[in-house]
PDB file of C-alpha atoms in Angstrom:
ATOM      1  CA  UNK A   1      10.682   1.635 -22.556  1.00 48.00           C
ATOM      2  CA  UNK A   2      12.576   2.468 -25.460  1.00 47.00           C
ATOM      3  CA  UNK A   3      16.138   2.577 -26.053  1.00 51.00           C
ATOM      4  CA  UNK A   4      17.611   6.214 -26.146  1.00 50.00           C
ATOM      5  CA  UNK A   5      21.227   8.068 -26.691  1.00 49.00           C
ATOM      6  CA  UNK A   6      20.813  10.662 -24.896  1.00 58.00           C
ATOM      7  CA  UNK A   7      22.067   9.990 -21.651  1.00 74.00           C
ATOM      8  CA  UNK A   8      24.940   8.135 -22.645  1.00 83.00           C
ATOM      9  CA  UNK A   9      25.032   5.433 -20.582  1.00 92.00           C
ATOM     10  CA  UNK A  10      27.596   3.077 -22.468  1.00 93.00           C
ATOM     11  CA  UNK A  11      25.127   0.718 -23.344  1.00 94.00           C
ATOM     12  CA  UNK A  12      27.250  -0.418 -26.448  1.00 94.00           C
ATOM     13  CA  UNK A  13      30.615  -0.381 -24.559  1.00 95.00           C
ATOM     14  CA  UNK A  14      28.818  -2.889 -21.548  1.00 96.00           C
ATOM     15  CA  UNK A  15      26.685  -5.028 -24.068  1.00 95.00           C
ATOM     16  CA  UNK A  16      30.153  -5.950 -25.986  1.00 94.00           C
ATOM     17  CA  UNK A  17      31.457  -6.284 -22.204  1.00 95.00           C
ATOM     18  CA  UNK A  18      28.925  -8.910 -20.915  1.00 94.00           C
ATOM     19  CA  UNK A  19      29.469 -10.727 -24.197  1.00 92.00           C
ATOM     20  CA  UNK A  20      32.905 -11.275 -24.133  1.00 92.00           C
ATOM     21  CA  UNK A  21      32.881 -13.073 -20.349  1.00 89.00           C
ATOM     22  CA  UNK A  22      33.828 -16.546 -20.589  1.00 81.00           C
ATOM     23  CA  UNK A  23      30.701 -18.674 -19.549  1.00 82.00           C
ATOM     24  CA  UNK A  24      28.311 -15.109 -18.799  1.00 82.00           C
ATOM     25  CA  UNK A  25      25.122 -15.269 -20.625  1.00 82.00           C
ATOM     26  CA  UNK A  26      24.267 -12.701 -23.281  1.00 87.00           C
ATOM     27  CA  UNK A  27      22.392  -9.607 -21.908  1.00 93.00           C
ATOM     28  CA  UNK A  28      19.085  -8.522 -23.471  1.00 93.00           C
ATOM     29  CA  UNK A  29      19.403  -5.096 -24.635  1.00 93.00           C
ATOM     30  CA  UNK A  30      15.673  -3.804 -23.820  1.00 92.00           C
ATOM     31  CA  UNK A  31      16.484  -4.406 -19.864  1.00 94.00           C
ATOM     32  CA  UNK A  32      19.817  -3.407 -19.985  1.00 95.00           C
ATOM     33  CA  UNK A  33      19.170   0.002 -21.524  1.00 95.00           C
ATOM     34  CA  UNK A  34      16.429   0.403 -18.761  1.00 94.00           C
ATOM     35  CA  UNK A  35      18.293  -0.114 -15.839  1.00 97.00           C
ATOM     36  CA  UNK A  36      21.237   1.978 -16.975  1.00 96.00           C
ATOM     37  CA  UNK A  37      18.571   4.375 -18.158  1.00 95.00           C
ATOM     38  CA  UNK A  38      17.185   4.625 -14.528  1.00 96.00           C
ATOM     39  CA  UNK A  39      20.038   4.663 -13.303  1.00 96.00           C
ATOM     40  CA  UNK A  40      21.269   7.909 -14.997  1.00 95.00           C
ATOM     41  CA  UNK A  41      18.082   9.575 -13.751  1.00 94.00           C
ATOM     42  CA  UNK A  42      18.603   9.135 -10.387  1.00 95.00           C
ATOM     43  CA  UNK A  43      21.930  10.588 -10.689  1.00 94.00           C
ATOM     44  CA  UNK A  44      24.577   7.380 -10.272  1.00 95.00           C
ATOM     45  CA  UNK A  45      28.122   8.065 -11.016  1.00 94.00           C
ATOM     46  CA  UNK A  46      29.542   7.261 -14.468  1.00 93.00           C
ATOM     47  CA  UNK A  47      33.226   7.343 -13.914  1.00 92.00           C
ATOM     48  CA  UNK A  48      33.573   3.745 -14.705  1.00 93.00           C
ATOM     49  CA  UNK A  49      32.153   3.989 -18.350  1.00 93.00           C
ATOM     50  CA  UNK A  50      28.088   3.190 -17.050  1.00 95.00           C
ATOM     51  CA  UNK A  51      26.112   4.269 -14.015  1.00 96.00           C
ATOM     52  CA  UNK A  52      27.469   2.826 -11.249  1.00 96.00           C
ATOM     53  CA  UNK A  53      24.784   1.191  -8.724  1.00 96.00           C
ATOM     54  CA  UNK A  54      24.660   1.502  -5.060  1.00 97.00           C
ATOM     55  CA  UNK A  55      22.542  -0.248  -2.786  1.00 97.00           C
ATOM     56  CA  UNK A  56      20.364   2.806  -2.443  1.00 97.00           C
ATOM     57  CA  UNK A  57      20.185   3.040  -5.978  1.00 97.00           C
ATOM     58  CA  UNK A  58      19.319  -0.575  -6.304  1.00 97.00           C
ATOM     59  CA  UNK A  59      16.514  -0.662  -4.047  1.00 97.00           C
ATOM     60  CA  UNK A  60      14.808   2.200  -5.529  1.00 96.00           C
ATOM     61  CA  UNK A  61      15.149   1.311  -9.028  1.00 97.00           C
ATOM     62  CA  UNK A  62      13.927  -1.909  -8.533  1.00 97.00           C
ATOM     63  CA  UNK A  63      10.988  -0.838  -6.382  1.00 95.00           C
ATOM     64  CA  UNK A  64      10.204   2.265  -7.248  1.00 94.00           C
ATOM     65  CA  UNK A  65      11.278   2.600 -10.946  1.00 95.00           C
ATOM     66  CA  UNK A  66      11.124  -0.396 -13.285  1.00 95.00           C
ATOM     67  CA  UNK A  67       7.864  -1.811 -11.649  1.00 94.00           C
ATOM     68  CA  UNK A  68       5.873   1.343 -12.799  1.00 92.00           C
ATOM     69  CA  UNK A  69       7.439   2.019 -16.023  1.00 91.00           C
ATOM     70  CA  UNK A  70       9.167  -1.123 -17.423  1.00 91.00           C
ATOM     71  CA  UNK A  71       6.920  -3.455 -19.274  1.00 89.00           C
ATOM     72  CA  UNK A  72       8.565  -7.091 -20.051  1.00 89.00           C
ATOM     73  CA  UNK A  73       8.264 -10.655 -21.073  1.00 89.00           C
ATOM     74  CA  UNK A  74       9.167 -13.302 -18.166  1.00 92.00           C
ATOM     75  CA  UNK A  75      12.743 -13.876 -20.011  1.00 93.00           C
ATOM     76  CA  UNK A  76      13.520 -10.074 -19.848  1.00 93.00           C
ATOM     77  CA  UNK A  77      12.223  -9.784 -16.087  1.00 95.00           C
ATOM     78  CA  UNK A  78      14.383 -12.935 -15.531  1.00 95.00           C
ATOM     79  CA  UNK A  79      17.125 -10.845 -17.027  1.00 95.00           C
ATOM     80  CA  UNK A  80      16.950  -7.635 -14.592  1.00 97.00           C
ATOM     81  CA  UNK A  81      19.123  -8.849 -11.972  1.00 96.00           C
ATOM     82  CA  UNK A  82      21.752 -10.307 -14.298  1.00 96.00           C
ATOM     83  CA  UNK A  83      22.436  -6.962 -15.550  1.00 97.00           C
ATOM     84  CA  UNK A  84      22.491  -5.400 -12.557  1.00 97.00           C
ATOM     85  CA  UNK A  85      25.203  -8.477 -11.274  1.00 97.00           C
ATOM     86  CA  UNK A  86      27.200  -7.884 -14.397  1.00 96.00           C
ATOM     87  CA  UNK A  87      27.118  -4.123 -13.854  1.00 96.00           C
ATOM     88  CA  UNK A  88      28.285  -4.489 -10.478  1.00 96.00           C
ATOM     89  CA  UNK A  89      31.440  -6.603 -11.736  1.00 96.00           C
ATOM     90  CA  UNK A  90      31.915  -4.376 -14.549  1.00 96.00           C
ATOM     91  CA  UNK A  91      32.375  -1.442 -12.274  1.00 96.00           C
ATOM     92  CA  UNK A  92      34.163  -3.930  -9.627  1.00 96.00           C
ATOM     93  CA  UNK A  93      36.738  -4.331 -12.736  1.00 95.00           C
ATOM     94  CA  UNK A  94      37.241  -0.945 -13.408  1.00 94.00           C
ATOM     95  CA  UNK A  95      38.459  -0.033  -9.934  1.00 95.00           C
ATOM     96  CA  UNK A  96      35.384   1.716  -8.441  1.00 95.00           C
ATOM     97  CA  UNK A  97      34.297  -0.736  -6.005  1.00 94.00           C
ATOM     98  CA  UNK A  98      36.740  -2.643  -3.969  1.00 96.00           C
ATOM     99  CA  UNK A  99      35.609  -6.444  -2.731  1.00 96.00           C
ATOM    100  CA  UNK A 100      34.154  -5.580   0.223  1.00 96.00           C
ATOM    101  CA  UNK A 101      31.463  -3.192  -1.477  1.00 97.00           C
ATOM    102  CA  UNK A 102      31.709  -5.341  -4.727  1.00 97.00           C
ATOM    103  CA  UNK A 103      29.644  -7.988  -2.181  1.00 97.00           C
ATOM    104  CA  UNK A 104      27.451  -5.730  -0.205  1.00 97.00           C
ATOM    105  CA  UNK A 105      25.921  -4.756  -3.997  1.00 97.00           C
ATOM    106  CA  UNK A 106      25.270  -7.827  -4.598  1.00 97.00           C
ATOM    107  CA  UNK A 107      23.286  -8.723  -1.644  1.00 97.00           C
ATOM    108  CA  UNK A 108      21.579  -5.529  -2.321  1.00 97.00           C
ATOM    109  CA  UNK A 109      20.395  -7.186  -5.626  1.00 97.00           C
ATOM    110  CA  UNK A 110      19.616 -10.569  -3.962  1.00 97.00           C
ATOM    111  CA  UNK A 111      17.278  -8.847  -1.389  1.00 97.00           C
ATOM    112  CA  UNK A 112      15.538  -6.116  -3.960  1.00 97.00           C
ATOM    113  CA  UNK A 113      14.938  -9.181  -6.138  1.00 97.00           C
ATOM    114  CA  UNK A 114      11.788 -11.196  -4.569  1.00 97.00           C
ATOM    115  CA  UNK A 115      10.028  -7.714  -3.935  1.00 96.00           C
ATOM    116  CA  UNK A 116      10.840  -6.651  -7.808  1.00 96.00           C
ATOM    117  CA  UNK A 117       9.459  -9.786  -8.922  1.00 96.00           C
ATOM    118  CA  UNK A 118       6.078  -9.349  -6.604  1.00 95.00           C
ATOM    119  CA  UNK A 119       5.418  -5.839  -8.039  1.00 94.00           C
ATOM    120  CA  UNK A 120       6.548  -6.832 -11.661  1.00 93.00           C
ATOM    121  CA  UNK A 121       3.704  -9.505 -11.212  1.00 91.00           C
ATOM    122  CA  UNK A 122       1.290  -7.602  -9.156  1.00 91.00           C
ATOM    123  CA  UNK A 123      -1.959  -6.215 -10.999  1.00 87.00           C
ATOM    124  CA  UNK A 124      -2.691  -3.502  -8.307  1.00 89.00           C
ATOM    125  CA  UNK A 125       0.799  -2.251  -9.411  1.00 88.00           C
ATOM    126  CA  UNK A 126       0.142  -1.815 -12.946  1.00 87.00           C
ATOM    127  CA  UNK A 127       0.318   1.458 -14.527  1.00 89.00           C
ATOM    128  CA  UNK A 128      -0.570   3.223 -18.070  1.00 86.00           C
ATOM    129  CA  UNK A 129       3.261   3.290 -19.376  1.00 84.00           C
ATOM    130  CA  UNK A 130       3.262  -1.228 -18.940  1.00 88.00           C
ATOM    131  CA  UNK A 131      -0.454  -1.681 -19.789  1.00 86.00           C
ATOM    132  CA  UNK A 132      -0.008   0.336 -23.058  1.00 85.00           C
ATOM    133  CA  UNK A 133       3.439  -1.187 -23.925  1.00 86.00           C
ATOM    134  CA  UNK A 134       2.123  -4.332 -23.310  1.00 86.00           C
ATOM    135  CA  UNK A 135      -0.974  -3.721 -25.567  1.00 88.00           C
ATOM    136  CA  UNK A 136       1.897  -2.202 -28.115  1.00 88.00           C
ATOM    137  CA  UNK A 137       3.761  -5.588 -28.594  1.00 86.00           C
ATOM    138  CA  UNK A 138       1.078  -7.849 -28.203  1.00 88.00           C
ATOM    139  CA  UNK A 139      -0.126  -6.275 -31.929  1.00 89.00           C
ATOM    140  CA  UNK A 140       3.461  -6.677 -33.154  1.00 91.00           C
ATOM    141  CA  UNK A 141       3.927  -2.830 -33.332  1.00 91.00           C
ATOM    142  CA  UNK A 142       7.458  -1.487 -33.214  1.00 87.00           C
ATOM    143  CA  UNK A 143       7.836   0.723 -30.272  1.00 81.00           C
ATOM    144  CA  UNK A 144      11.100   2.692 -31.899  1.00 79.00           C
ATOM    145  CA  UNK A 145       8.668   3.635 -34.819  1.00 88.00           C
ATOM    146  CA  UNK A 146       6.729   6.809 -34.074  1.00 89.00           C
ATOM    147  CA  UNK A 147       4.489   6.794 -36.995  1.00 93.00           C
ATOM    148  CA  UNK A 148       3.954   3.043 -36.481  1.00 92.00           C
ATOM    149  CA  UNK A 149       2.875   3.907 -32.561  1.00 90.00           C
ATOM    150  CA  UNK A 150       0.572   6.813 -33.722  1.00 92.00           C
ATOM    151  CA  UNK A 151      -0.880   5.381 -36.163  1.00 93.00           C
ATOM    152  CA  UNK A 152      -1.768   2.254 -33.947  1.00 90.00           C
ATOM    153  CA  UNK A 153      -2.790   4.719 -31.067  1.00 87.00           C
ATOM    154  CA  UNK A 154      -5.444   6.123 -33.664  1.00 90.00           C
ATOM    155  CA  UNK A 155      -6.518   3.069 -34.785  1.00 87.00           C
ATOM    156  CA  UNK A 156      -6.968   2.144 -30.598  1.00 80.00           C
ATOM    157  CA  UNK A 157      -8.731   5.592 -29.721  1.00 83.00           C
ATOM    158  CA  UNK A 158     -11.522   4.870 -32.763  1.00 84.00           C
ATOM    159  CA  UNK A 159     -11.714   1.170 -32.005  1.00 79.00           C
ATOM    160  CA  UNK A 160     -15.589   0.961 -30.400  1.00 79.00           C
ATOM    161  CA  UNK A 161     -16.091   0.070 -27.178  1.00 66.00           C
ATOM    162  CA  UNK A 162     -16.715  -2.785 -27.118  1.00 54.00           C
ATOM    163  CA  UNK A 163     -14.025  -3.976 -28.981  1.00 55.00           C
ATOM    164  CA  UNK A 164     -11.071  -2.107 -26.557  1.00 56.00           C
ATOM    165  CA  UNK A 165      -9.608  -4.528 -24.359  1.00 59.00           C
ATOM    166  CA  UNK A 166     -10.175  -4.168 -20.367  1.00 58.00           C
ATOM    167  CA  UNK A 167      -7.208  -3.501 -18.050  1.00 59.00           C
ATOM    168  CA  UNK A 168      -6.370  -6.443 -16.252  1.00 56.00           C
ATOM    169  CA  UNK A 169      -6.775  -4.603 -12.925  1.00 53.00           C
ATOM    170  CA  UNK A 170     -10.461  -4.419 -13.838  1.00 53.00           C
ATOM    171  CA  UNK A 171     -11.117  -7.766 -14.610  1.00 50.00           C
ATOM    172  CA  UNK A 172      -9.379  -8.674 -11.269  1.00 50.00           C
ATOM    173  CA  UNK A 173     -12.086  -6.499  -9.559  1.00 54.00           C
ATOM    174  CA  UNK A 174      -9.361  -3.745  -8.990  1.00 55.00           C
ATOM    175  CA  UNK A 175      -9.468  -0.120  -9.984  1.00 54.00           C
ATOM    176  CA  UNK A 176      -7.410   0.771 -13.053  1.00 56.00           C
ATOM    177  CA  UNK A 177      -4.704   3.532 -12.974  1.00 53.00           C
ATOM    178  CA  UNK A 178      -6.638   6.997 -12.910  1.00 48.00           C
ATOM    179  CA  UNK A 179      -5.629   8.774 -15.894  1.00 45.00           C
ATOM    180  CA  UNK A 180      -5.583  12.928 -15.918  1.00 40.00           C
ATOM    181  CA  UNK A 181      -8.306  14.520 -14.791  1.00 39.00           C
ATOM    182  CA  UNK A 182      -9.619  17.560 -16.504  1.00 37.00           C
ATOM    183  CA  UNK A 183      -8.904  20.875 -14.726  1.00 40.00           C
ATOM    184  CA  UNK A 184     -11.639  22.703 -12.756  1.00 43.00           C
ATOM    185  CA  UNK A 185     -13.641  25.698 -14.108  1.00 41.00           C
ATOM    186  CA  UNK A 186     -11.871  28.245 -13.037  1.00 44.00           C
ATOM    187  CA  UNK A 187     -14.287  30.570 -10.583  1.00 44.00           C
ATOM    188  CA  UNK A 188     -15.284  34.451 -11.675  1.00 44.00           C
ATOM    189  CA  UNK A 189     -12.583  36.788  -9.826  1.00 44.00           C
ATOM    190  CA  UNK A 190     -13.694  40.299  -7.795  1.00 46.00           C
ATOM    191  CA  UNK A 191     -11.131  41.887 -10.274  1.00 45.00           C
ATOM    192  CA  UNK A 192     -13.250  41.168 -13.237  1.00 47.00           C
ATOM    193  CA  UNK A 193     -15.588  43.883 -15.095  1.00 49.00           C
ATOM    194  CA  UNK A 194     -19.040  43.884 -14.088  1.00 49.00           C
ATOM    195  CA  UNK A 195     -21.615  42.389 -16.630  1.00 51.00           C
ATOM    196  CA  UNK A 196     -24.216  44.899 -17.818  1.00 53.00           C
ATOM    197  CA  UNK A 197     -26.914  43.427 -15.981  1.00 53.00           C
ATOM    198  CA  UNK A 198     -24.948  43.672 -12.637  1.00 50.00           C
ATOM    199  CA  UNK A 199     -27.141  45.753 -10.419  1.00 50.00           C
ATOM    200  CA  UNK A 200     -26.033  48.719  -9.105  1.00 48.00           C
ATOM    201  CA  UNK A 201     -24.829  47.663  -5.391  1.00 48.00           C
ATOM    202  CA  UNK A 202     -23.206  44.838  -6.740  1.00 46.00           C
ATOM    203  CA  UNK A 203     -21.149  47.398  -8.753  1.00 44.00           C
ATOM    204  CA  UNK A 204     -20.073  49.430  -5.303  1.00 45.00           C
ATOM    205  CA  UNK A 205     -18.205  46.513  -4.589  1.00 45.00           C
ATOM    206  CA  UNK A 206     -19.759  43.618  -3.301  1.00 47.00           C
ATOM    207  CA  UNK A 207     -19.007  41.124  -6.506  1.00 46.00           C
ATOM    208  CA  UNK A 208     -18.770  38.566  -4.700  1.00 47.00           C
ATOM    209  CA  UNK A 209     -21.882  36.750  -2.447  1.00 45.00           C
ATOM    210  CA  UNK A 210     -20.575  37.401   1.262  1.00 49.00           C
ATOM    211  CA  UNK A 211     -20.015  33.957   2.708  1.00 49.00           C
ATOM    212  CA  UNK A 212     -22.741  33.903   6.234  1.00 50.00           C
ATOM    213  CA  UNK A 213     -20.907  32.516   9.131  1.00 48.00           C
ATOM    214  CA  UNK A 214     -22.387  29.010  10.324  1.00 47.00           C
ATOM    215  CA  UNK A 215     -22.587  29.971  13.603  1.00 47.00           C
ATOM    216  CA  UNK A 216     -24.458  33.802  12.753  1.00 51.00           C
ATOM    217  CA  UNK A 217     -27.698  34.246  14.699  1.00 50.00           C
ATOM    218  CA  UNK A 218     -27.326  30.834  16.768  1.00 45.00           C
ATOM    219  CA  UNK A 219     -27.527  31.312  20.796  1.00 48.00           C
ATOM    220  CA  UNK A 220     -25.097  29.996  23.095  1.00 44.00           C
ATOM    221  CA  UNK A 221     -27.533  27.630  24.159  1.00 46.00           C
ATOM    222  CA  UNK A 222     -28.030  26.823  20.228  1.00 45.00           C
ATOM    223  CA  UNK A 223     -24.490  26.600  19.757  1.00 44.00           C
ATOM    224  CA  UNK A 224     -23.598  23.798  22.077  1.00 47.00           C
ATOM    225  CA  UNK A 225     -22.068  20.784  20.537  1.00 46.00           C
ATOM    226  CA  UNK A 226     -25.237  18.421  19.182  1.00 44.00           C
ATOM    227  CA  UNK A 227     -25.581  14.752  21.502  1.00 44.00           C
ATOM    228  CA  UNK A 228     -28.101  12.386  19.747  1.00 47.00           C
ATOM    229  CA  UNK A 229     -30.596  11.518  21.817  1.00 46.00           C
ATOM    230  CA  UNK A 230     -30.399   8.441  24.083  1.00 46.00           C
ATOM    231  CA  UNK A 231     -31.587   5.706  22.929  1.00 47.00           C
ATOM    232  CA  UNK A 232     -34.391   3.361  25.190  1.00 44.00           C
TER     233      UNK A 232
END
């Protein structure tokens, strides 16, 4: 994912936050701006300054959200439940959450964690958005660059064959995230003109081949339900 303004989470505002704690760790931005991001989308409050978590919120982001869209390094993955601890004291510190919730968050976190960390790792959960932003960075392309990503997603579609590099779902004897598939041909409507070599009773009316029921012309003694034939 990359980072966008347009939702105004506060990402700034809680970066400059998390840095200034005495003894916190610095917070990646790239996760940060994901989970407040996802957050936004699913509609969380953002009274306090940021989207404000909730321990539904936190168990679908986690497994729902970031596992099929986010792709990142083992530091940044490490990283996912910091923020979300550090957004749960920011918003603790702005008077939104009183102790008692402040803790039930939390534990929301601890127990979304293990399953985020199984899907993060999983190959059967891997999607187009992480297997192309993984393929992205591992050629040193800048993802906030648009004419850097076309032009390397030109350069991919004319690479041969041969030389495009399988999905790791594949090579773990897995089937690969179906992409679109092309629409169906749409079928001739009754409404329709006639051609000019439509014969004439076809013309009258009867455009369109009359489906024969499966059971037309059978007997009732034809029609019974079919029993294979025992066997010696």
């Amino acid at each position: 994912m990359t980072r966008t303004t347009s939702l105004n989470t506060g990402l700034d505002d809680f970066l400059a936050w998390a840095a200034a704690r005495e003894g916190a760790p610095a917070l990646p931005e790239r996760p940060a701006d994901a989970v407040l991001c996802l957050l936004a989308l699913r509609g969380a409050d953002r009274r306090a300054g940021v989207p404000e978590p909730t321990p539904e919120l936190v168990a679908r982001v986690l497994g729902e959200d970031l596992p099929g869209l986010l792709w990142a390094t083992a530091p940044e993955t490490d990283a996912v439940p910091q923020v979300l601890y550090a957004l749960a004291d920011r918003v603790h510190q702005a008077g939104r959450l009183n102790a008692k919730r402040h803790l039930r968050l939390l534990e929301a976190v601890d127990a979304a964690v293990p399953a985020f960390r199984q899907a993060m790792a999983d190959p059967a959960r891997l999607t187009w958005h992480r297997w192309y932003a993984s393929l992205l960075r591992a050629d040193g392309v800048d993802p906030d660059d648009p004419s850097a990503v076309t032009a390397w997603l030109g350069g991919y579609a004319a690479a041969p064959t041969r030389a495009v590099r399988r999905c790791p779902r594949r090579s773990a004897g897995q089937r690969c995230p179906a992409g679109p598939s092309p629409p169906a041909p749409a079928s001739p409507s009754c409404s329709s003109p006639p051609s000019p070599g439509t014969p004439a009773r076809t013309r009258r009316g009867r455009c369109c081949p009359r489906r024969r029921s499966p059971t037309r012309g059978l007997t009732m003694r034809s029609a019974r339900p079919w029993r294979p034939w025992p066997t010696p």
